[in-house]
CSV table of C-alpha atoms in Angstrom, one decimal:
chain,number,residue,atom,x,y,z
A,353,MET,CA,-7.3,14.0,8.0
A,354,THR,CA,-5.7,14.7,11.4
A,355,GLU,CA,-2.2,13.6,12.3
A,356,LEU,CA,-3.6,10.8,14.6
A,357,ASN,CA,-5.9,9.5,12.0
A,358,ARG,CA,-3.1,9.4,9.4
A,359,ARG,CA,-0.9,7.6,11.8
A,360,LEU,CA,-3.6,5.0,12.5
A,361,VAL,CA,-4.4,4.5,8.8
A,362,ASP,CA,-0.7,4.1,8.0
A,363,PHE,CA,-0.2,1.6,10.9
A,364,ILE,CA,-3.2,-0.5,10.0
A,365,GLN,CA,-2.4,-0.5,6.3
A,366,GLU,CA,1.3,-1.4,6.8
A,367,ASN,CA,0.9,-3.8,9.8
A,368,LEU,CA,-2.5,-5.3,9.9
A,369,VAL,CA,-3.6,-5.7,6.2
A,370,GLN,CA,-2.3,-9.1,5.2
A,371,GLU,CA,-0.2,-9.4,2.1
A,372,GLY,CA,-2.4,-10.3,-0.9
A,373,ASP,CA,-5.5,-8.6,0.6
A,374,ASP,CA,-6.9,-6.0,-1.7
A,375,ILE,CA,-7.9,-3.6,1.1
A,376,VAL,CA,-7.0,0.1,1.1
A,377,VAL,CA,-7.6,1.5,4.6
A,378,ASP,CA,-9.1,4.9,5.1
A,379,GLU,CA,-10.8,6.6,8.1
A,380,THR,CA,-14.1,4.8,7.5
A,381,THR,CA,-12.9,1.3,6.5
A,382,PRO,CA,-15.0,-1.1,8.7
A,383,LEU,CA,-12.2,-2.8,10.7
A,384,LEU,CA,-14.2,-5.5,12.4
A,385,THR,CA,-16.7,-6.5,9.6
A,386,SER,CA,-13.9,-6.5,7.0
A,387,GLY,CA,-11.9,-8.9,9.2
A,388,LEU,CA,-9.0,-6.6,9.7
A,389,LEU,CA,-9.2,-6.7,13.4
A,390,ASP,CA,-9.1,-10.1,15.1
A,391,SER,CA,-7.7,-10.7,18.6
A,392,LEU,CA,-4.0,-10.8,17.6
A,393,ARG,CA,-4.3,-7.7,15.4
A,394,THR,CA,-6.2,-5.9,18.1
A,395,ALA,CA,-3.4,-6.6,20.5
A,396,ARG,CA,-0.9,-5.2,18.0
A,397,LEU,CA,-3.0,-2.1,17.5
A,398,LEU,CA,-3.3,-1.6,21.3
A,399,ASN,CA,0.5,-1.9,21.6
A,400,PHE,CA,0.9,0.7,18.9
A,401,LEU,CA,-1.5,3.1,20.7
A,402,ARG,CA,0.3,2.6,24.0
A,403,LYS,CA,3.9,2.7,22.8
A,404,ASP,CA,3.8,5.0,19.7
A,405,VAL,CA,0.8,7.2,20.4
A,406,GLY,CA,1.3,7.3,24.2
A,407,VAL,CA,-2.2,6.4,25.1
A,408,PRO,CA,-2.9,3.1,26.9
A,409,ILE,CA,-6.4,1.9,26.3
A,410,PRO,CA,-8.1,0.7,29.5
A,411,ALA,CA,-10.0,-2.6,29.6
A,412,ALA,CA,-13.3,-0.7,30.0
A,413,LYS,CA,-12.8,0.8,26.5
A,414,LEU,CA,-12.2,-2.6,24.8
A,415,ASP,CA,-15.6,-2.6,23.2
A,416,SER,CA,-16.4,-3.2,19.5
A,417,GLU,CA,-18.1,0.2,19.3
A,418,ASN,CA,-14.7,1.9,19.9
A,419,PHE,CA,-12.9,-0.1,17.2
A,420,GLN,CA,-15.3,0.1,14.3
A,421,ASP,CA,-13.0,2.2,12.1
A,422,VAL,CA,-10.1,4.7,12.3
A,423,ALA,CA,-12.5,7.6,13.1
A,424,THR,CA,-14.0,5.8,16.2
A,425,ILE,CA,-10.5,4.7,17.4
A,426,ALA,CA,-9.2,8.3,17.0
A,427,ALA,CA,-12.2,9.7,18.9
A,428,MET,CA,-11.6,7.3,21.8
A,429,VAL,CA,-7.9,8.2,21.9
A,430,ARG,CA,-8.7,11.9,21.9
A,431,GLU,CA,-11.2,11.4,24.7
A,432,LEU,CA,-8.6,9.4,26.8
A,433,GLU,CA,-6.0,12.1,26.2
A,434,THR,CA,-8.3,14.7,27.9
A,435,VAL,CA,-9.0,12.5,31.0
């Protein structure tokens, strides 16, 4: 697991999984279909990416295809870092 992927998994597990939910997040956990990402949690994730990772996500990338799981989010972040 890359450093970025680990940071994303840790952030999601610690900040987006609600207390009492029996979900263990990994790189392939489906974030949308599992209900882990709703509008408020997506905003928290975007804030984490901007402030802690240092990569702001442009509106054009706010598509469900880019937020399916940690692997797709990390791929999008890496793509944006090279732009």
